[in-house]
Amino acid sequence: MAEEKKQVVTPWDVEAEDEDGIDYDKLIRDFGCDALGQDLIDRMEKLTGHKPHRFLRRGLFFSHRDFNKVLDLYEAGTPFYLYTGRGPSSDALHLGHLIPFHFTAWLQKVFNVPLVIQLTDDEKFFFKNLTLQQTYQLAFENAKDIIACGFDVSKTFIFSDLDYVGTMYPNICRIQKTFTKNQVSGCFGFSDSDNCGKFAFPAVQAAPSFSNSFPHIFGNRKDVPCLIPCAIDQDPYFRMTRDSAPKLGYLKPSLIHSKFFPALQGAKSKMSGSVDSSAIFVTDTKKKIKDKINKYAFSGGGATVEEHKEKGGDCNVDVSYQWLTFFEEDDQKLERIREEYSSGRMMTGEIKKELIDCITPLVQQHQEARAQVTDEMVKAFMTPRPMNLN
């Protein structure tokens, strides 16, 4: 039997053994979630009347917990809500950060449901070398980038934990009482030398999974189901949340997981906001985007022109192609690029140009949208208020 590859996937670290990247089938087995099959995607299209998002069509959202139950709810006309979040540790988002927000904005449009977005400024204070004032300000600035992704203000509540934790605190206390220090250490790998805030935080991330954490939206109802789109590295938080839910008489949240957006240097690790050369940031200029891709994007091409023409490029490891699977909307164009590059007819410089031409307008559109977001708009999204559940 072939030895399984070693890999690390936690909420803080993602690292694969080689350039083939993370073994997602192994993650499904290790985490105990379910593969997101074509049957569920087809059912969603039939129920909503919307063509599946490219992230679904290409298996970039690849696993789930009880997503089938969410479709049952939608078919029955039963209200539910979406919950996602962002840990504000930098003043600019990179393209990898946009993945869950673009997908969640699409889900909000397709399902026409309320959405809550948690900004975990408290978490980043516990886990990073940042002050509370810094993380709080970063949360406000990050909210502008999130709003620029196209969310409906009438159905979206964005909140800073530092602002909103008082309302959630009764639920946080209830959740904290359902698990022990040893369980938290086992789930997240904390040691006795870690600060107490790290041990307490999982309950804060769990609380938005339960509808009575938002009385301005749901009143005291605890029976409104929740769907959480997130990257697979966040799953440990919600495994613990799902374990706590029945002990409290609450509904288990459903989840739909995305794959990681690879760093420019290759799929061994995910893109990092703290390593400028690993990422394209939403603040990068047209020239900087071009320079970074040409200089840093890992190539699956041959070592020489002759070798490349003979053997073709390896799309499984080529970062330009991998990024195109996330951002090129046209399926036929993407398949043409794959065929041309794999055959050796398209060179590395040409596929990098395809990527540059694809993401440069996307980043520029984001910059234009963000420039329109005022402080007053942010406050409107972050003000607790009633929402229409229908």
mmCIF file of C-alpha atoms in Angstrom:
data_model
loop_
_atom_site.group_PDB
_atom_site.id
_atom_site.type_symbol
_atom_site.label_atom_id
_atom_site.label_comp_id
_atom_site.label_asym_id
_atom_site.label_seq_id
_atom_site.Cartn_x
_atom_site.Cartn_y
_atom_site.Cartn_z
ATOM 1 C CA MET A 1 0.000 0.000 0.000
ATOM 2 C CA ALA A 2 1.348 3.434 -0.946
ATOM 3 C CA GLU A 3 2.277 5.598 2.010
ATOM 4 C CA GLU A 4 -0.060 8.575 2.462
ATOM 5 C CA LYS A 5 1.524 11.962 1.947
ATOM 6 C CA LYS A 6 2.200 14.085 4.982
ATOM 7 C CA GLN A 7 0.310 17.363 5.165
ATOM 8 C CA VAL A 8 -0.597 19.968 7.758
ATOM 9 C CA VAL A 9 -4.006 21.654 7.691
ATOM 10 C CA THR A 10 -5.019 23.798 10.669
ATOM 11 C CA PRO A 11 -6.727 27.207 10.932
ATOM 12 C CA TRP A 12 -3.223 28.729 11.051
ATOM 13 C CA ASP A 13 -0.969 26.501 8.941
ATOM 14 C CA VAL A 14 -1.441 24.772 5.597
ATOM 15 C CA GLU A 15 1.436 22.839 4.069
ATOM 16 C CA ALA A 16 1.599 19.954 1.621
ATOM 17 C CA GLU A 17 4.470 17.531 1.128
ATOM 18 C CA ASP A 18 5.084 18.322 -2.554
ATOM 19 C CA GLU A 19 3.991 20.478 -5.480
ATOM 20 C CA ASP A 20 0.915 18.336 -6.077
ATOM 21 C CA GLY A 21 -0.586 20.222 -3.146
ATOM 22 C CA ILE A 22 -3.100 19.165 -0.538
ATOM 23 C CA ASP A 23 -4.706 15.727 -0.826
ATOM 24 C CA TYR A 24 -8.353 16.743 -0.458
ATOM 25 C CA ASP A 25 -9.671 13.174 -0.505
ATOM 26 C CA LYS A 26 -7.492 12.502 2.546
ATOM 27 C CA LEU A 27 -8.859 15.652 4.211
ATOM 28 C CA ILE A 28 -12.412 14.435 3.678
ATOM 29 C CA ARG A 29 -11.497 11.142 5.333
ATOM 30 C CA ASP A 30 -9.548 12.768 8.173
ATOM 31 C CA PHE A 31 -12.154 15.425 8.923
ATOM 32 C CA GLY A 32 -15.143 13.129 8.496
ATOM 33 C CA CYS A 33 -17.046 15.363 6.074
ATOM 34 C CA ASP A 34 -18.745 14.398 2.808
ATOM 35 C CA ALA A 35 -17.664 14.955 -0.782
ATOM 36 C CA LEU A 36 -19.781 17.530 -2.608
ATOM 37 C CA GLY A 37 -21.089 15.387 -5.440
ATOM 38 C CA GLN A 38 -22.532 16.365 -8.790
ATOM 39 C CA ASP A 39 -25.947 15.188 -7.602
ATOM 40 C CA LEU A 40 -26.130 18.008 -5.030
ATOM 41 C CA ILE A 41 -24.881 20.590 -7.539
ATOM 42 C CA ASP A 42 -27.488 19.458 -10.084
ATOM 43 C CA ARG A 43 -30.192 19.563 -7.436
ATOM 44 C CA MET A 44 -29.216 23.088 -6.420
ATOM 45 C CA GLU A 45 -29.402 24.238 -10.041
ATOM 46 C CA LYS A 46 -32.827 22.645 -10.462
ATOM 47 C CA LEU A 47 -34.203 24.191 -7.260
ATOM 48 C CA THR A 48 -32.810 27.718 -7.727
ATOM 49 C CA GLY A 49 -32.875 28.033 -11.510
ATOM 50 C CA HIS A 50 -29.310 29.401 -11.419
ATOM 51 C CA LYS A 51 -26.330 27.976 -13.285
ATOM 52 C CA PRO A 52 -23.855 26.657 -10.693
ATOM 53 C CA HIS A 53 -21.068 29.046 -9.762
ATOM 54 C CA ARG A 54 -17.736 28.235 -11.418
ATOM 55 C CA PHE A 55 -16.391 27.290 -7.970
ATOM 56 C CA LEU A 56 -18.997 24.505 -7.890
ATOM 57 C CA ARG A 57 -18.630 23.535 -11.542
ATOM 58 C CA ARG A 58 -14.880 23.021 -11.066
ATOM 59 C CA GLY A 59 -14.899 21.318 -7.683
ATOM 60 C CA LEU A 60 -13.277 24.242 -5.882
ATOM 61 C CA PHE A 61 -15.964 23.950 -3.220
ATOM 62 C CA PHE A 62 -15.542 20.238 -2.749
ATOM 63 C CA SER A 63 -16.938 18.983 0.552
ATOM 64 C CA HIS A 64 -19.764 19.674 2.960
ATOM 65 C CA ARG A 65 -21.589 18.885 6.144
ATOM 66 C CA ASP A 66 -25.374 18.583 5.706
ATOM 67 C CA PHE A 67 -25.576 20.782 2.596
ATOM 68 C CA ASN A 68 -28.274 18.377 1.410
ATOM 69 C CA LYS A 69 -30.371 19.488 4.393
ATOM 70 C CA VAL A 70 -30.002 23.128 3.324
ATOM 71 C CA LEU A 71 -31.427 22.219 -0.077
ATOM 72 C CA ASP A 72 -34.284 20.435 1.701
ATOM 73 C CA LEU A 73 -34.986 23.662 3.611
ATOM 74 C CA TYR A 74 -34.905 25.758 0.457
ATOM 75 C CA GLU A 75 -37.245 23.370 -1.338
ATOM 76 C CA ALA A 76 -39.674 23.510 1.590
ATOM 77 C CA GLY A 77 -39.515 27.328 1.788
ATOM 78 C CA THR A 78 -38.032 27.204 5.302
ATOM 79 C CA PRO A 79 -35.895 30.249 6.237
ATOM 80 C CA PHE A 80 -32.189 29.859 6.922
ATOM 81 C CA TYR A 81 -29.197 32.210 6.970
ATOM 82 C CA LEU A 82 -25.569 32.356 5.870
ATOM 83 C CA TYR A 83 -22.566 32.957 8.113
ATOM 84 C CA THR A 84 -18.957 33.584 7.099
ATOM 85 C CA GLY A 85 -16.107 35.691 8.420
ATOM 86 C CA ARG A 86 -12.685 37.256 8.205
ATOM 87 C CA GLY A 87 -9.765 37.532 10.605
ATOM 88 C CA PRO A 88 -8.483 41.114 10.181
ATOM 89 C CA SER A 89 -4.700 40.839 10.412
ATOM 90 C CA SER A 90 -3.724 43.024 7.427
ATOM 91 C CA ASP A 91 -5.017 46.222 5.872
ATOM 92 C CA ALA A 92 -5.396 44.728 2.378
ATOM 93 C CA LEU A 93 -7.040 41.490 1.284
ATOM 94 C CA HIS A 94 -5.417 39.212 -1.274
ATOM 95 C CA LEU A 95 -7.191 37.241 -3.982
ATOM 96 C CA GLY A 96 -7.439 34.163 -1.784
ATOM 97 C CA HIS A 97 -9.444 36.152 0.761
ATOM 98 C CA LEU A 98 -11.976 37.061 -1.929
ATOM 99 C CA ILE A 99 -12.888 33.423 -2.697
ATOM 100 C CA PRO A 100 -15.346 32.843 0.201
ATOM 101 C CA PHE A 101 -16.807 36.347 -0.129
ATOM 102 C CA HIS A 102 -17.443 36.086 -3.873
ATOM 103 C CA PHE A 103 -19.058 32.699 -3.348
ATOM 104 C CA THR A 104 -21.098 33.829 -0.345
ATOM 105 C CA ALA A 105 -22.364 36.886 -2.252
ATOM 106 C CA TRP A 106 -23.510 34.498 -4.991
ATOM 107 C CA LEU A 107 -25.203 32.217 -2.440
ATOM 108 C CA GLN A 108 -26.981 35.213 -0.901
ATOM 109 C CA LYS A 109 -28.295 36.219 -4.317
ATOM 110 C CA VAL A 110 -29.331 32.684 -5.309
ATOM 111 C CA PHE A 111 -31.009 31.742 -2.022
ATOM 112 C CA ASN A 112 -32.152 35.298 -1.120
ATOM 113 C CA VAL A 113 -31.372 34.877 2.569
ATOM 114 C CA PRO A 114 -29.824 36.960 5.388
ATOM 115 C CA LEU A 115 -26.082 36.857 5.957
ATOM 116 C CA VAL A 116 -23.917 37.596 8.991
ATOM 117 C CA ILE A 117 -20.178 38.278 8.585
ATOM 118 C CA GLN A 118 -17.960 38.043 11.660
ATOM 119 C CA LEU A 119 -14.776 40.136 11.870
ATOM 120 C CA THR A 120 -12.644 38.378 14.472
ATOM 121 C CA ASP A 121 -10.582 41.325 15.709
ATOM 122 C CA ASP A 122 -10.379 39.652 19.122
ATOM 123 C CA GLU A 123 -8.897 36.477 17.618
ATOM 124 C CA LYS A 124 -6.127 38.377 15.840
ATOM 125 C CA PHE A 125 -5.261 40.124 19.115
ATOM 126 C CA PHE A 126 -4.823 36.713 20.764
ATOM 127 C CA PHE A 127 -2.923 35.079 17.901
ATOM 128 C CA LYS A 128 -0.909 37.928 16.342
ATOM 129 C CA ASN A 129 1.474 40.593 17.592
ATOM 130 C CA LEU A 130 -1.155 43.314 17.214
ATOM 131 C CA THR A 131 -2.878 45.652 19.645
ATOM 132 C CA LEU A 132 -6.646 45.710 20.101
ATOM 133 C CA GLN A 133 -6.752 49.161 18.544
ATOM 134 C CA GLN A 134 -4.912 47.865 15.485
ATOM 135 C CA THR A 135 -7.151 44.820 14.965
ATOM 136 C CA TYR A 136 -10.288 46.910 15.495
ATOM 137 C CA GLN A 137 -9.180 49.428 12.851
ATOM 138 C CA LEU A 138 -8.174 46.650 10.469
ATOM 139 C CA ALA A 139 -11.647 45.139 10.859
ATOM 140 C CA PHE A 140 -13.251 48.417 9.798
ATOM 141 C CA GLU A 141 -10.965 48.718 6.763
ATOM 142 C CA ASN A 142 -11.433 45.062 5.792
ATOM 143 C CA ALA A 143 -15.193 45.605 5.923
ATOM 144 C CA LYS A 144 -14.826 48.012 2.988
ATOM 145 C CA ASP A 145 -13.213 45.294 0.874
ATOM 146 C CA ILE A 146 -15.920 42.842 1.899
ATOM 147 C CA ILE A 147 -18.716 45.272 1.000
ATOM 148 C CA ALA A 148 -17.026 45.823 -2.386
ATOM 149 C CA CYS A 149 -17.714 42.150 -3.176
ATOM 150 C CA GLY A 150 -21.355 43.026 -3.790
ATOM 151 C CA PHE A 151 -23.395 42.169 -0.698
ATOM 152 C CA ASP A 152 -26.998 43.290 -0.213
ATOM 153 C CA VAL A 153 -27.089 45.773 2.691
ATOM 154 C CA SER A 154 -30.754 44.981 3.364
ATOM 155 C CA LYS A 155 -29.824 41.365 4.136
ATOM 156 C CA THR A 156 -26.229 41.613 5.446
ATOM 157 C CA PHE A 157 -24.978 42.309 8.967
ATOM 158 C CA ILE A 158 -21.199 42.720 9.352
ATOM 159 C CA PHE A 159 -19.936 42.861 12.918
ATOM 160 C CA SER A 160 -16.721 43.293 14.867
ATOM 161 C CA ASP A 161 -16.443 40.882 17.782
ATOM 162 C CA LEU A 162 -15.177 43.733 19.964
ATOM 163 C CA ASP A 163 -18.388 45.651 19.209
ATOM 164 C CA TYR A 164 -20.918 42.830 19.238
ATOM 165 C CA VAL A 165 -19.584 40.275 21.712
ATOM 166 C CA GLY A 166 -21.884 41.523 24.494
ATOM 167 C CA THR A 167 -24.978 40.439 22.581
ATOM 168 C CA MET A 168 -23.463 37.021 21.839
ATOM 169 C CA TYR A 169 -22.009 36.545 25.324
ATOM 170 C CA PRO A 170 -24.835 34.432 26.783
ATOM 171 C CA ASN A 171 -24.394 31.959 23.923
ATOM 172 C CA ILE A 172 -20.610 32.115 24.218
ATOM 173 C CA CYS A 173 -20.901 31.140 27.892
ATOM 174 C CA ARG A 174 -23.270 28.275 27.076
ATOM 175 C CA ILE A 175 -20.924 26.975 24.385
ATOM 176 C CA GLN A 176 -17.818 27.256 26.575
ATOM 177 C CA LYS A 177 -19.474 25.079 29.195
ATOM 178 C CA THR A 178 -19.988 22.239 26.702
ATOM 179 C CA PHE A 179 -16.308 21.449 26.141
ATOM 180 C CA THR A 180 -13.161 21.116 28.237
ATOM 181 C CA LYS A 181 -9.663 22.523 28.015
ATOM 182 C CA ASN A 182 -8.403 19.093 26.933
ATOM 183 C CA GLN A 183 -10.930 18.966 24.100
ATOM 184 C CA VAL A 184 -9.873 22.413 22.882
ATOM 185 C CA SER A 185 -6.185 21.459 23.116
ATOM 186 C CA GLY A 186 -6.816 18.248 21.211
ATOM 187 C CA CYS A 187 -8.802 19.978 18.474
ATOM 188 C CA PHE A 188 -6.510 22.968 17.943
ATOM 189 C CA GLY A 189 -3.139 21.856 19.296
ATOM 190 C CA PHE A 190 -2.869 24.519 22.003
ATOM 191 C CA SER A 191 -0.311 24.032 24.776
ATOM 192 C CA ASP A 192 -0.138 25.147 28.408
ATOM 193 C CA SER A 193 2.018 28.092 27.324
ATOM 194 C CA ASP A 194 -0.679 29.550 25.049
ATOM 195 C CA ASN A 195 -2.665 32.506 26.370
ATOM 196 C CA CYS A 196 -6.150 31.930 27.788
ATOM 197 C CA GLY A 197 -7.740 33.941 25.001
ATOM 198 C CA LYS A 198 -6.832 31.249 22.462
ATOM 199 C CA PHE A 199 -8.645 28.596 24.487
ATOM 200 C CA ALA A 200 -11.734 30.804 24.898
ATOM 201 C CA PHE A 201 -11.971 31.998 21.295
ATOM 202 C CA PRO A 202 -13.477 28.899 19.595
ATOM 203 C CA ALA A 203 -16.754 29.574 21.390
ATOM 204 C CA VAL A 204 -16.770 33.115 19.959
ATOM 205 C CA GLN A 205 -16.455 31.781 16.413
ATOM 206 C CA ALA A 206 -19.118 29.178 17.173
ATOM 207 C CA ALA A 207 -21.742 31.610 18.534
ATOM 208 C CA PRO A 208 -22.838 33.123 15.167
ATOM 209 C CA SER A 209 -23.838 29.594 14.077
ATOM 210 C CA PHE A 210 -26.911 29.898 16.306
ATOM 211 C CA SER A 211 -29.732 32.216 15.316
ATOM 212 C CA ASN A 212 -30.496 33.548 18.808
ATOM 213 C CA SER A 213 -27.080 35.261 18.750
ATOM 214 C CA PHE A 214 -28.812 37.826 16.487
ATOM 215 C CA PRO A 215 -31.988 38.938 18.281
ATOM 216 C CA HIS A 216 -32.366 41.972 16.000
ATOM 217 C CA ILE A 217 -32.772 39.565 13.068
ATOM 218 C CA PHE A 218 -34.294 36.415 14.558
ATOM 219 C CA GLY A 219 -35.662 37.504 17.927
ATOM 220 C CA ASN A 220 -35.201 34.714 20.462
ATOM 221 C CA ARG A 221 -35.606 31.973 17.854
ATOM 222 C CA LYS A 222 -33.039 29.211 18.083
ATOM 223 C CA ASP A 223 -34.534 27.154 15.263
ATOM 224 C CA VAL A 224 -33.294 29.087 12.202
ATOM 225 C CA PRO A 225 -30.703 26.900 10.431
ATOM 226 C CA CYS A 226 -27.302 28.218 9.376
ATOM 227 C CA LEU A 227 -25.077 27.492 6.342
ATOM 228 C CA ILE A 228 -21.383 28.361 6.621
ATOM 229 C CA PRO A 229 -19.260 28.722 3.447
ATOM 230 C CA CYS A 230 -15.591 28.587 4.468
ATOM 231 C CA ALA A 231 -12.187 27.169 3.618
ATOM 232 C CA ILE A 232 -11.634 23.622 4.852
ATOM 233 C CA ASP A 233 -9.033 24.794 7.409
ATOM 234 C CA GLN A 234 -11.842 26.403 9.440
ATOM 235 C CA ASP A 235 -13.658 23.088 9.830
ATOM 236 C CA PRO A 236 -12.187 22.252 13.291
ATOM 237 C CA TYR A 237 -14.051 25.234 14.773
ATOM 238 C CA PHE A 238 -17.333 24.010 13.420
ATOM 239 C CA ARG A 239 -16.802 20.337 14.237
ATOM 240 C CA MET A 240 -16.641 21.498 17.831
ATOM 241 C CA THR A 241 -19.654 23.759 17.250
ATOM 242 C CA ARG A 242 -21.672 20.854 15.845
ATOM 243 C CA ASP A 243 -20.719 18.759 18.892
ATOM 244 C CA SER A 244 -21.952 21.528 21.204
ATOM 245 C CA ALA A 245 -25.246 22.214 19.400
ATOM 246 C CA PRO A 246 -27.335 19.212 20.585
ATOM 247 C CA LYS A 247 -26.132 19.700 24.164
ATOM 248 C CA LEU A 248 -27.704 23.177 24.028
ATOM 249 C CA GLY A 249 -30.844 22.197 22.146
ATOM 250 C CA TYR A 250 -29.608 24.077 19.067
ATOM 251 C CA LEU A 251 -29.438 23.083 15.404
ATOM 252 C CA LYS A 252 -26.108 21.937 13.995
ATOM 253 C CA PRO A 253 -24.807 24.384 11.371
ATOM 254 C CA SER A 254 -24.275 23.101 7.832
ATOM 255 C CA LEU A 255 -20.999 23.783 6.021
ATOM 256 C CA ILE A 256 -19.674 23.925 2.481
ATOM 257 C CA HIS A 257 -15.873 23.871 2.179
ATOM 258 C CA SER A 258 -13.521 25.394 -0.369
ATOM 259 C CA LYS A 259 -10.093 24.254 -1.443
ATOM 260 C CA PHE A 260 -7.113 26.503 -0.740
ATOM 261 C CA PHE A 261 -5.991 29.203 -3.120
ATOM 262 C CA PRO A 262 -2.326 28.363 -3.787
ATOM 263 C CA ALA A 263 0.547 30.745 -3.253
ATOM 264 C CA LEU A 264 2.324 32.057 -6.335
ATOM 265 C CA GLN A 265 5.214 29.765 -5.434
ATOM 266 C CA GLY A 266 3.051 26.644 -5.744
ATOM 267 C CA ALA A 267 0.374 24.487 -4.167
ATOM 268 C CA LYS A 268 2.515 23.302 -1.241
ATOM 269 C CA SER A 269 1.067 26.188 0.776
ATOM 270 C CA LYS A 270 -1.831 28.601 0.644
ATOM 271 C CA MET A 271 -1.440 32.271 -0.171
ATOM 272 C CA SER A 272 -0.239 34.352 2.791
ATOM 273 C CA GLY A 273 -1.170 37.918 3.628
ATOM 274 C CA SER A 274 2.150 38.351 5.431
ATOM 275 C CA VAL A 275 4.324 37.346 2.434
ATOM 276 C CA ASP A 276 3.942 39.946 -0.317
ATOM 277 C CA SER A 277 5.595 37.838 -3.019
ATOM 278 C CA SER A 278 3.201 34.923 -2.403
ATOM 279 C CA ALA A 279 0.059 36.870 -3.237
ATOM 280 C CA ILE A 280 -1.746 39.318 -5.459
ATOM 281 C CA PHE A 281 -3.347 41.922 -3.211
ATOM 282 C CA VAL A 282 -6.461 43.908 -4.089
ATOM 283 C CA THR A 283 -4.312 47.039 -3.743
ATOM 284 C CA ASP A 284 -1.680 45.919 -6.282
ATOM 285 C CA THR A 285 -1.171 48.043 -9.393
ATOM 286 C CA LYS A 286 -1.450 46.700 -12.927
ATOM 287 C CA LYS A 287 2.347 46.694 -13.222
ATOM 288 C CA LYS A 288 2.825 44.965 -9.871
ATOM 289 C CA ILE A 289 0.368 42.218 -10.831
ATOM 290 C CA LYS A 290 2.232 41.605 -14.086
ATOM 291 C CA ASP A 291 5.650 41.648 -12.427
ATOM 292 C CA LYS A 292 4.652 39.297 -9.597
ATOM 293 C CA ILE A 293 3.102 36.710 -11.906
ATOM 294 C CA ASN A 294 5.972 36.767 -14.363
ATOM 295 C CA LYS A 295 8.584 36.548 -11.601
ATOM 296 C CA TYR A 296 7.003 34.299 -8.967
ATOM 297 C CA ALA A 297 4.204 32.155 -10.477
ATOM 298 C CA PHE A 298 5.368 28.530 -10.279
ATOM 299 C CA SER A 299 5.493 26.943 -13.721
ATOM 300 C CA GLY A 300 4.481 23.449 -14.696
ATOM 301 C CA GLY A 301 6.241 23.880 -18.026
ATOM 302 C CA GLY A 302 9.311 22.103 -19.341
ATOM 303 C CA ALA A 303 12.843 23.095 -18.354
ATOM 304 C CA THR A 304 13.579 24.083 -21.955
ATOM 305 C CA VAL A 305 11.459 25.151 -24.926
ATOM 306 C CA GLU A 306 12.233 21.854 -26.634
ATOM 307 C CA GLU A 307 11.213 19.794 -23.588
ATOM 308 C CA HIS A 308 8.042 21.806 -23.141
ATOM 309 C CA LYS A 309 7.015 21.329 -26.774
ATOM 310 C CA GLU A 310 7.717 17.608 -26.497
ATOM 311 C CA LYS A 311 6.093 16.833 -23.111
ATOM 312 C CA GLY A 312 3.763 19.786 -22.565
ATOM 313 C CA GLY A 313 2.987 21.626 -19.348
ATOM 314 C CA ASP A 314 1.638 20.083 -16.150
ATOM 315 C CA CYS A 315 -1.596 21.895 -15.306
ATOM 316 C CA ASN A 316 -1.822 20.050 -11.982
ATOM 317 C CA VAL A 317 1.070 22.078 -10.581
ATOM 318 C CA ASP A 318 1.164 25.164 -12.813
ATOM 319 C CA VAL A 319 0.025 28.115 -10.687
ATOM 320 C CA SER A 320 -1.159 30.226 -13.627
ATOM 321 C CA TYR A 321 -3.538 27.466 -14.702
ATOM 322 C CA GLN A 322 -4.633 26.765 -11.125
ATOM 323 C CA TRP A 323 -5.495 30.429 -10.606
ATOM 324 C CA LEU A 324 -7.370 30.535 -13.908
ATOM 325 C CA THR A 325 -9.627 27.739 -12.628
ATOM 326 C CA PHE A 326 -10.722 30.118 -9.864
ATOM 327 C CA PHE A 327 -11.191 33.285 -11.915
ATOM 328 C CA GLU A 328 -11.748 32.513 -15.616
ATOM 329 C CA GLU A 329 -15.537 32.383 -16.009
ATOM 330 C CA ASP A 330 -15.597 30.884 -19.519
ATOM 331 C CA ASP A 331 -15.432 27.070 -19.245
ATOM 332 C CA GLN A 332 -14.646 26.610 -22.924
ATOM 333 C CA LYS A 333 -11.801 29.111 -22.830
ATOM 334 C CA LEU A 334 -10.350 27.440 -19.740
ATOM 335 C CA GLU A 335 -10.489 24.034 -21.438
ATOM 336 C CA ARG A 336 -8.803 25.465 -24.553
ATOM 337 C CA ILE A 337 -5.985 26.862 -22.399
ATOM 338 C CA ARG A 338 -5.614 23.511 -20.644
ATOM 339 C CA GLU A 339 -5.383 21.636 -23.933
ATOM 340 C CA GLU A 340 -2.945 24.109 -25.489
ATOM 341 C CA TYR A 341 -0.647 24.221 -22.461
ATOM 342 C CA SER A 342 -0.762 20.472 -21.777
ATOM 343 C CA SER A 343 0.133 19.743 -25.392
ATOM 344 C CA GLY A 344 3.098 22.126 -25.358
ATOM 345 C CA ARG A 345 1.598 24.412 -27.992
ATOM 346 C CA MET A 346 1.152 27.183 -25.385
ATOM 347 C CA MET A 347 4.311 28.337 -23.621
ATOM 348 C CA THR A 348 4.732 29.340 -19.978
ATOM 349 C CA GLY A 349 4.944 33.041 -20.851
ATOM 350 C CA GLU A 350 1.680 32.763 -22.778
ATOM 351 C CA ILE A 351 -0.291 31.102 -19.972
ATOM 352 C CA LYS A 352 1.065 33.695 -17.544
ATOM 353 C CA LYS A 353 -0.223 36.386 -19.901
ATOM 354 C CA GLU A 354 -3.645 34.690 -19.922
ATOM 355 C CA LEU A 355 -3.675 34.921 -16.132
ATOM 356 C CA ILE A 356 -2.533 38.542 -16.099
ATOM 357 C CA ASP A 357 -5.264 39.455 -18.589
ATOM 358 C CA CYS A 358 -7.837 37.615 -16.444
ATOM 359 C CA ILE A 359 -7.126 38.939 -12.963
ATOM 360 C CA THR A 360 -5.972 42.496 -13.719
ATOM 361 C CA PRO A 361 -9.498 43.689 -14.637
ATOM 362 C CA LEU A 362 -10.876 41.816 -11.609
ATOM 363 C CA VAL A 363 -8.508 43.634 -9.238
ATOM 364 C CA GLN A 364 -9.186 46.979 -10.917
ATOM 365 C CA GLN A 365 -12.958 46.434 -10.653
ATOM 366 C CA HIS A 366 -12.541 45.649 -6.966
ATOM 367 C CA GLN A 367 -10.501 48.795 -6.432
ATOM 368 C CA GLU A 368 -13.180 50.881 -8.155
ATOM 369 C CA ALA A 369 -15.943 49.277 -6.077
ATOM 370 C CA ARG A 370 -14.016 49.768 -2.841
ATOM 371 C CA ALA A 371 -13.405 53.426 -3.650
ATOM 372 C CA GLN A 372 -17.176 53.894 -3.609
ATOM 373 C CA VAL A 373 -17.518 52.440 -0.081
ATOM 374 C CA THR A 374 -17.791 55.259 2.453
ATOM 375 C CA ASP A 375 -17.485 55.122 6.224
ATOM 376 C CA GLU A 376 -21.238 55.726 6.381
ATOM 377 C CA MET A 377 -21.852 52.644 4.222
ATOM 378 C CA VAL A 378 -19.687 50.559 6.538
ATOM 379 C CA LYS A 379 -21.638 51.796 9.547
ATOM 380 C CA ALA A 380 -24.893 50.921 7.777
ATOM 381 C CA PHE A 381 -23.736 47.322 7.263
ATOM 382 C CA MET A 382 -22.428 47.139 10.852
ATOM 383 C CA THR A 383 -25.521 48.532 12.578
ATOM 384 C CA PRO A 384 -27.725 45.857 14.204
ATOM 385 C CA ARG A 385 -31.170 46.103 12.594
ATOM 386 C CA PRO A 386 -34.169 43.959 11.589
ATOM 387 C CA MET A 387 -34.047 42.019 8.321
ATOM 388 C CA ASN A 388 -36.651 40.362 6.139
ATOM 389 C CA LEU A 389 -36.446 36.578 6.493
ATOM 390 C CA ASN A 390 -38.782 35.813 3.591
#
